Amino acid sequence: MIKNKRPPTPTGTKIYYTGTTGNNFTASETMGIADLPVKVEQPTLHKQSRSALKTFSLLTGRDKTQVSLFEKPRFEEGINPYKESIARNTAIVGNYLIKLWQQENKDGVYTIDNLTKVAEKLNMIPQDLKTYLVYLGGYQYPVITTKDKITKGGKKQRILSTYTTNIFIIKFNSKLKKNETEDSFNKDLRVGTRYLSFIKNRDIDTVEVEPNPALRDDLRGQRLGNILTSDDFFVFALGLTDMAYKLFTFSGSNEPVKKIRLDKLIDSLGLKEQTKRQGKPRILRTIKKA
């Protein structure tokens, strides 16, 4: 058996071949002719939080309460201002914000000064990006941490801490309209996702993005840690179905090879209620099809 067989490519084309050796080869070397001085293109890597991937794999699904910026502005009284499920594109925006925040942030805050530029990178329009940012900022993120505490008797005691925060703090900075003052908005109840009715006709100056402390701990290699990936992550994710994205992010948050019981997988993907309605055989077929 021949290991690391080099795939044929056009003469002189540089390829980046990753196998157990991790070597770089040129196609000309493969074809048996003189090597040509061609630059090796290697992907730029960034980190993705494992806990964020687990969260998105659990909660991604159809958001029946999501409204659009193209609808007439109105106060959505009947909508829960905090999200219990996350649409796939909202989660992918979260993945992308994690990358942008790592590349450039000041005092822990990444500032978007051009919504169109960010939207184009994700193959969407600015209006949709606004929607996803509002919903992403409306999701409450449960955080569980443990630490050691030394008791008065000198013994070590493990302490469990639980709290709830936003997975991202999203701050919209818009330009005040003529005759508007801060007092114009102080009594509004537009919080969380209800803010969508307010944001539609605002001239956005900048959007400030701040991942929560637990997510930042992951990126520093603490808690659940992180994985390294490239921009291909976003291109691939945008072409997936909801179920395929759930499996993609769940597998990315675990070891390269992992055995898991079906019941545990259903629980990890947030499919318990769906399984009660449709049954395990149908859910299993859906998972395999994805």
GROMACS .gro file of C-alpha atoms in nm:
model
  290
    1MET     CA    1   0.000   0.000   0.000
    2ILE     CA    2   0.147   0.338  -0.103
    3LYS     CA    3   0.087   0.615   0.149
    4ASN     CA    4   0.066   0.988   0.066
    5LYS     CA    5   0.031   0.932  -0.307
    6ARG     CA    6   0.049   1.273  -0.471
    7PRO     CA    7  -0.255   1.362  -0.683
    8PRO     CA    8  -0.181   1.460  -1.048
    9THR     CA    9  -0.207   1.832  -1.127
   10PRO     CA   10  -0.126   2.051  -1.430
   11THR     CA   11   0.245   2.107  -1.493
   12GLY     CA   12   0.394   2.387  -1.284
   13THR     CA   13   0.088   2.426  -1.061
   14LYS     CA   14   0.173   2.456  -0.692
   15ILE     CA   15  -0.031   2.244  -0.455
   16TYR     CA   16  -0.050   2.228  -0.080
   17TYR     CA   17  -0.067   1.861   0.008
   18THR     CA   18  -0.146   1.760   0.364
   19GLY     CA   19  -0.097   1.402   0.467
   20THR     CA   20   0.081   1.231   0.750
   21THR     CA   21   0.408   1.396   0.641
   22GLY     CA   22   0.266   1.748   0.605
   23ASN     CA   23   0.508   1.817   0.315
   24ASN     CA   24   0.461   2.068   0.033
   25PHE     CA   25   0.498   1.944  -0.326
   26THR     CA   26   0.496   2.107  -0.668
   27ALA     CA   27   0.309   1.952  -0.954
   28SER     CA   28   0.625   1.967  -1.164
   29GLU     CA   29   0.796   1.748  -0.903
   30THR     CA   30   0.507   1.506  -0.926
   31MET     CA   31   0.527   1.502  -1.305
   32GLY     CA   32   0.905   1.441  -1.295
   33ILE     CA   33   1.028   1.768  -1.451
   34ALA     CA   34   1.227   2.062  -1.318
   35ASP     CA   35   1.072   2.243  -1.024
   36LEU     CA   36   0.931   2.587  -1.096
   37PRO     CA   37   0.956   2.868  -0.836
   38VAL     CA   38   0.587   2.901  -0.751
   39LYS     CA   39   0.472   3.040  -0.417
   40VAL     CA   40   0.291   2.801  -0.184
   41GLU     CA   41  -0.052   2.931  -0.087
   42GLN     CA   42  -0.135   2.835   0.269
   43PRO     CA   43  -0.469   2.923   0.432
   44THR     CA   44  -0.487   3.183   0.708
   45LEU     CA   45  -0.622   3.016   1.019
   46HIS     CA   46  -0.834   3.150   1.302
   47LYS     CA   47  -0.987   3.001   1.616
   48GLN     CA   48  -1.346   2.896   1.675
   49SER     CA   49  -1.474   2.846   2.030
   50ARG     CA   50  -1.574   2.486   2.107
   51SER     CA   51  -1.849   2.598   2.345
   52ALA     CA   52  -1.993   2.831   2.078
   53LEU     CA   53  -1.992   2.542   1.827
   54LYS     CA   54  -2.170   2.318   2.079
   55THR     CA   55  -2.424   2.593   2.148
   56PHE     CA   56  -2.496   2.652   1.779
   57SER     CA   57  -2.527   2.278   1.709
   58LEU     CA   58  -2.779   2.251   1.994
   59LEU     CA   59  -2.993   2.554   1.913
   60THR     CA   60  -2.980   2.597   1.535
   61GLY     CA   61  -3.318   2.542   1.379
   62ARG     CA   62  -3.620   2.714   1.235
   63ASP     CA   63  -3.696   3.034   1.424
   64LYS     CA   64  -4.073   3.070   1.402
   65THR     CA   65  -4.068   3.413   1.571
   66GLN     CA   66  -3.814   3.575   1.338
   67VAL     CA   67  -3.939   3.882   1.154
   68SER     CA   68  -3.786   4.082   0.870
   69LEU     CA   69  -3.643   4.431   0.834
   70PHE     CA   70  -3.848   4.462   0.517
   71GLU     CA   71  -4.173   4.451   0.713
   72LYS     CA   72  -4.340   4.768   0.836
   73PRO     CA   73  -4.171   4.891   1.158
   74ARG     CA   74  -4.377   4.794   1.460
   75PHE     CA   75  -4.330   4.699   1.821
   76GLU     CA   76  -4.343   4.319   1.845
   77GLU     CA   77  -4.526   4.286   2.176
   78GLY     CA   78  -4.592   3.914   2.135
   79ILE     CA   79  -4.232   3.815   2.064
   80ASN     CA   80  -4.008   3.691   2.341
   81PRO     CA   81  -3.720   3.942   2.344
   82TYR     CA   82  -3.470   3.666   2.418
   83LYS     CA   83  -3.403   3.385   2.173
   84GLU     CA   84  -3.452   3.015   2.243
   85SER     CA   85  -3.346   2.900   1.896
   86ILE     CA   86  -3.098   3.038   1.645
   87ALA     CA   87  -3.145   3.046   1.268
   88ARG     CA   88  -2.855   2.891   1.076
   89ASN     CA   89  -2.745   3.219   0.915
   90THR     CA   90  -2.756   3.392   1.254
   91ALA     CA   91  -2.521   3.127   1.393
   92ILE     CA   92  -2.287   3.163   1.094
   93VAL     CA   93  -2.274   3.539   1.151
   94GLY     CA   94  -2.170   3.454   1.507
   95ASN     CA   95  -1.893   3.228   1.374
   96TYR     CA   96  -1.773   3.510   1.147
   97LEU     CA   97  -1.778   3.768   1.426
   98ILE     CA   98  -1.552   3.540   1.631
   99LYS     CA   99  -1.300   3.552   1.346
  100LEU     CA  100  -1.323   3.931   1.303
  101TRP     CA  101  -1.290   3.990   1.676
  102GLN     CA  102  -0.965   3.790   1.686
  103GLN     CA  103  -0.818   3.988   1.398
  104GLU     CA  104  -0.888   4.330   1.542
  105ASN     CA  105  -1.040   4.448   1.867
  106LYS     CA  106  -0.984   4.742   2.097
  107ASP     CA  107  -1.039   4.682   2.468
  108GLY     CA  108  -1.226   4.362   2.382
  109VAL     CA  109  -1.464   4.525   2.131
  110TYR     CA  110  -1.467   4.478   1.753
  111THR     CA  111  -1.626   4.768   1.562
  112ILE     CA  112  -1.807   4.718   1.232
  113ASP     CA  113  -1.790   5.047   1.041
  114ASN     CA  114  -1.912   4.907   0.710
  115LEU     CA  115  -2.209   4.668   0.722
  116THR     CA  116  -2.206   4.619   0.345
  117LYS     CA  117  -1.847   4.495   0.346
  118VAL     CA  118  -1.919   4.236   0.615
  119ALA     CA  119  -2.246   4.131   0.449
  120GLU     CA  120  -2.074   4.072   0.114
  121LYS     CA  121  -1.823   3.836   0.277
  122LEU     CA  122  -2.117   3.623   0.391
  123ASN     CA  123  -2.309   3.648   0.062
  124MET     CA  124  -2.596   3.844   0.214
  125ILE     CA  125  -2.738   4.196   0.202
  126PRO     CA  126  -2.686   4.456   0.480
  127GLN     CA  127  -3.055   4.450   0.581
  128ASP     CA  128  -3.035   4.078   0.654
  129LEU     CA  129  -2.706   4.124   0.840
  130LYS     CA  130  -2.877   4.381   1.067
  131THR     CA  131  -3.147   4.126   1.143
  132TYR     CA  132  -2.898   3.852   1.228
  133LEU     CA  133  -2.697   4.089   1.450
  134VAL     CA  134  -3.009   4.189   1.643
  135TYR     CA  135  -3.113   3.827   1.697
  136LEU     CA  136  -2.760   3.718   1.783
  137GLY     CA  137  -2.748   3.984   2.054
  138GLY     CA  138  -3.084   3.865   2.188
  139TYR     CA  139  -2.972   3.513   2.276
  140GLN     CA  140  -2.909   3.439   2.644
  141TYR     CA  141  -2.603   3.217   2.692
  142PRO     CA  142  -2.585   2.985   2.995
  143VAL     CA  143  -2.234   2.962   3.138
  144ILE     CA  144  -2.114   2.691   3.377
  145THR     CA  145  -1.765   2.706   3.526
  146THR     CA  146  -1.578   2.525   3.802
  147LYS     CA  147  -1.288   2.631   4.019
  148ASP     CA  148  -1.097   2.517   4.326
  149LYS     CA  149  -1.146   2.683   4.663
  150ILE     CA  150  -0.933   2.620   4.970
  151THR     CA  151  -1.149   2.584   5.282
  152LYS     CA  152  -1.056   2.711   5.628
  153GLY     CA  153  -0.944   2.360   5.712
  154GLY     CA  154  -0.697   2.366   5.423
  155LYS     CA  155  -0.892   2.121   5.208
  156LYS     CA  156  -0.961   2.175   4.839
  157GLN     CA  157  -1.328   2.220   4.747
  158ARG     CA  158  -1.457   2.227   4.389
  159ILE     CA  159  -1.701   2.515   4.332
  160LEU     CA  160  -1.962   2.517   4.054
  161SER     CA  161  -2.063   2.861   3.922
  162THR     CA  162  -2.359   2.921   3.691
  163TYR     CA  163  -2.474   3.245   3.534
  164THR     CA  164  -2.649   3.372   3.224
  165THR     CA  165  -2.518   3.631   2.979
  166ASN     CA  166  -2.548   3.724   2.613
  167ILE     CA  167  -2.334   3.517   2.378
  168PHE     CA  168  -2.249   3.849   2.212
  169ILE     CA  169  -2.308   4.204   2.330
  170ILE     CA  170  -2.415   4.388   2.014
  171LYS     CA  171  -2.431   4.767   2.034
  172PHE     CA  172  -2.581   4.967   1.745
  173ASN     CA  173  -2.459   5.326   1.717
  174SER     CA  174  -2.694   5.525   1.493
  175LYS     CA  175  -2.705   5.890   1.392
  176LEU     CA  176  -2.968   6.097   1.567
  177LYS     CA  177  -3.236   6.239   1.342
  178LYS     CA  178  -3.330   6.604   1.347
  179ASN     CA  179  -3.495   6.708   1.676
  180GLU     CA  180  -3.415   6.370   1.836
  181THR     CA  181  -3.250   6.358   2.178
  182GLU     CA  182  -3.157   6.082   2.421
  183ASP     CA  183  -3.480   6.153   2.609
  184SER     CA  184  -3.672   6.046   2.298
  185PHE     CA  185  -3.584   5.682   2.373
  186ASN     CA  186  -3.550   5.652   2.750
  187LYS     CA  187  -3.901   5.515   2.807
  188ASP     CA  188  -3.898   5.265   2.520
  189LEU     CA  189  -3.928   4.895   2.599
  190ARG     CA  190  -3.748   4.792   2.283
  191VAL     CA  191  -3.508   4.539   2.426
  192GLY     CA  192  -3.356   4.220   2.290
  193THR     CA  193  -3.511   4.111   1.961
  194ARG     CA  194  -3.794   4.366   1.991
  195TYR     CA  195  -3.525   4.616   1.898
  196LEU     CA  196  -3.569   4.505   1.537
  197SER     CA  197  -3.872   4.731   1.491
  198PHE     CA  198  -3.656   5.026   1.592
  199ILE     CA  199  -3.342   4.952   1.394
  200LYS     CA  200  -3.505   4.937   1.047
  201ASN     CA  201  -3.500   5.306   0.962
  202ARG     CA  202  -3.192   5.407   1.161
  203ASP     CA  203  -2.881   5.538   0.987
  204ILE     CA  204  -2.624   5.306   1.143
  205ASP     CA  205  -2.286   5.464   1.213
  206THR     CA  206  -2.109   5.163   1.367
  207VAL     CA  207  -2.190   4.833   1.535
  208GLU     CA  208  -1.981   4.724   1.834
  209VAL     CA  209  -1.939   4.352   1.896
  210GLU     CA  210  -1.813   4.199   2.219
  211PRO     CA  211  -1.805   3.821   2.277
  212ASN     CA  212  -1.890   3.717   2.632
  213PRO     CA  213  -1.603   3.636   2.875
  214ALA     CA  214  -1.660   3.259   2.859
  215LEU     CA  215  -1.626   3.256   2.482
  216ARG     CA  216  -1.307   3.463   2.507
  217ASP     CA  217  -1.172   3.215   2.761
  218ASP     CA  218  -1.221   2.941   2.500
  219LEU     CA  219  -1.021   3.139   2.246
  220ARG     CA  220  -0.738   3.170   2.500
  221GLY     CA  221  -0.731   2.791   2.535
  222GLN     CA  222  -0.922   2.775   2.865
  223ARG     CA  223  -1.253   2.599   2.945
  224LEU     CA  224  -1.348   2.386   2.641
  225GLY     CA  225  -1.076   2.542   2.426
  226ASN     CA  226  -1.096   2.602   2.051
  227ILE     CA  227  -1.029   2.460   1.706
  228LEU     CA  228  -0.830   2.608   1.418
  229THR     CA  229  -1.007   2.661   1.087
  230SER     CA  230  -0.987   2.872   0.771
  231ASP     CA  231  -1.230   3.090   0.575
  232ASP     CA  232  -1.347   2.774   0.399
  233PHE     CA  233  -1.547   2.717   0.721
  234PHE     CA  234  -1.792   2.996   0.625
  235VAL     CA  235  -1.815   2.906   0.256
  236PHE     CA  236  -1.895   2.546   0.348
  237ALA     CA  237  -2.139   2.635   0.629
  238LEU     CA  238  -2.344   2.872   0.412
  239GLY     CA  239  -2.420   2.587   0.171
  240LEU     CA  240  -2.552   2.349   0.437
  241THR     CA  241  -2.903   2.265   0.551
  242ASP     CA  242  -2.994   2.329   0.915
  243MET     CA  243  -2.938   1.964   1.007
  244ALA     CA  244  -2.608   1.945   0.819
  245TYR     CA  245  -2.489   2.263   0.995
  246LYS     CA  246  -2.584   2.119   1.333
  247LEU     CA  247  -2.380   1.805   1.259
  248PHE     CA  248  -2.093   2.013   1.118
  249THR     CA  249  -2.060   2.233   1.427
  250PHE     CA  250  -2.116   1.945   1.669
  251SER     CA  251  -1.846   1.731   1.507
  252GLY     CA  252  -1.614   2.032   1.500
  253SER     CA  253  -1.652   2.078   1.874
  254ASN     CA  254  -1.542   1.720   1.948
  255GLU     CA  255  -1.252   1.486   1.878
  256PRO     CA  256  -1.183   1.397   1.510
  257VAL     CA  257  -1.331   1.050   1.572
  258LYS     CA  258  -1.601   1.004   1.835
  259LYS     CA  259  -1.848   0.725   1.904
  260ILE     CA  260  -2.179   0.844   2.044
  261ARG     CA  261  -2.510   0.677   2.123
  262LEU     CA  262  -2.810   0.792   1.921
  263ASP     CA  263  -2.993   0.921   2.231
  264LYS     CA  264  -2.691   1.132   2.326
  265LEU     CA  265  -2.660   1.267   1.972
  266ILE     CA  266  -3.029   1.359   1.964
  267ASP     CA  267  -2.988   1.543   2.294
  268SER     CA  268  -2.671   1.723   2.178
  269LEU     CA  269  -2.841   1.839   1.857
  270GLY     CA  270  -3.149   1.967   2.040
  271LEU     CA  271  -3.381   1.717   1.869
  272LYS     CA  272  -3.562   1.569   2.170
  273GLU     CA  273  -3.897   1.738   2.104
  274GLN     CA  274  -3.872   1.669   1.732
  275THR     CA  275  -3.800   1.302   1.808
  276LYS     CA  276  -4.111   1.280   2.027
  277ARG     CA  277  -4.323   1.402   1.735
  278GLN     CA  278  -4.156   1.213   1.450
  279GLY     CA  279  -3.996   0.909   1.614
  280LYS     CA  280  -3.633   0.792   1.621
  281PRO     CA  281  -3.636   0.610   1.283
  282ARG     CA  282  -3.738   0.925   1.094
  283ILE     CA  283  -3.491   1.145   1.286
  284LEU     CA  284  -3.213   0.896   1.215
  285ARG     CA  285  -3.298   0.903   0.842
  286THR     CA  286  -3.289   1.285   0.849
  287ILE     CA  287  -2.948   1.282   1.018
  288LYS     CA  288  -2.810   1.031   0.765
  289LYS     CA  289  -2.953   1.230   0.474
  290ALA     CA  290  -2.786   1.551   0.597
   0.00000   0.00000   0.00000
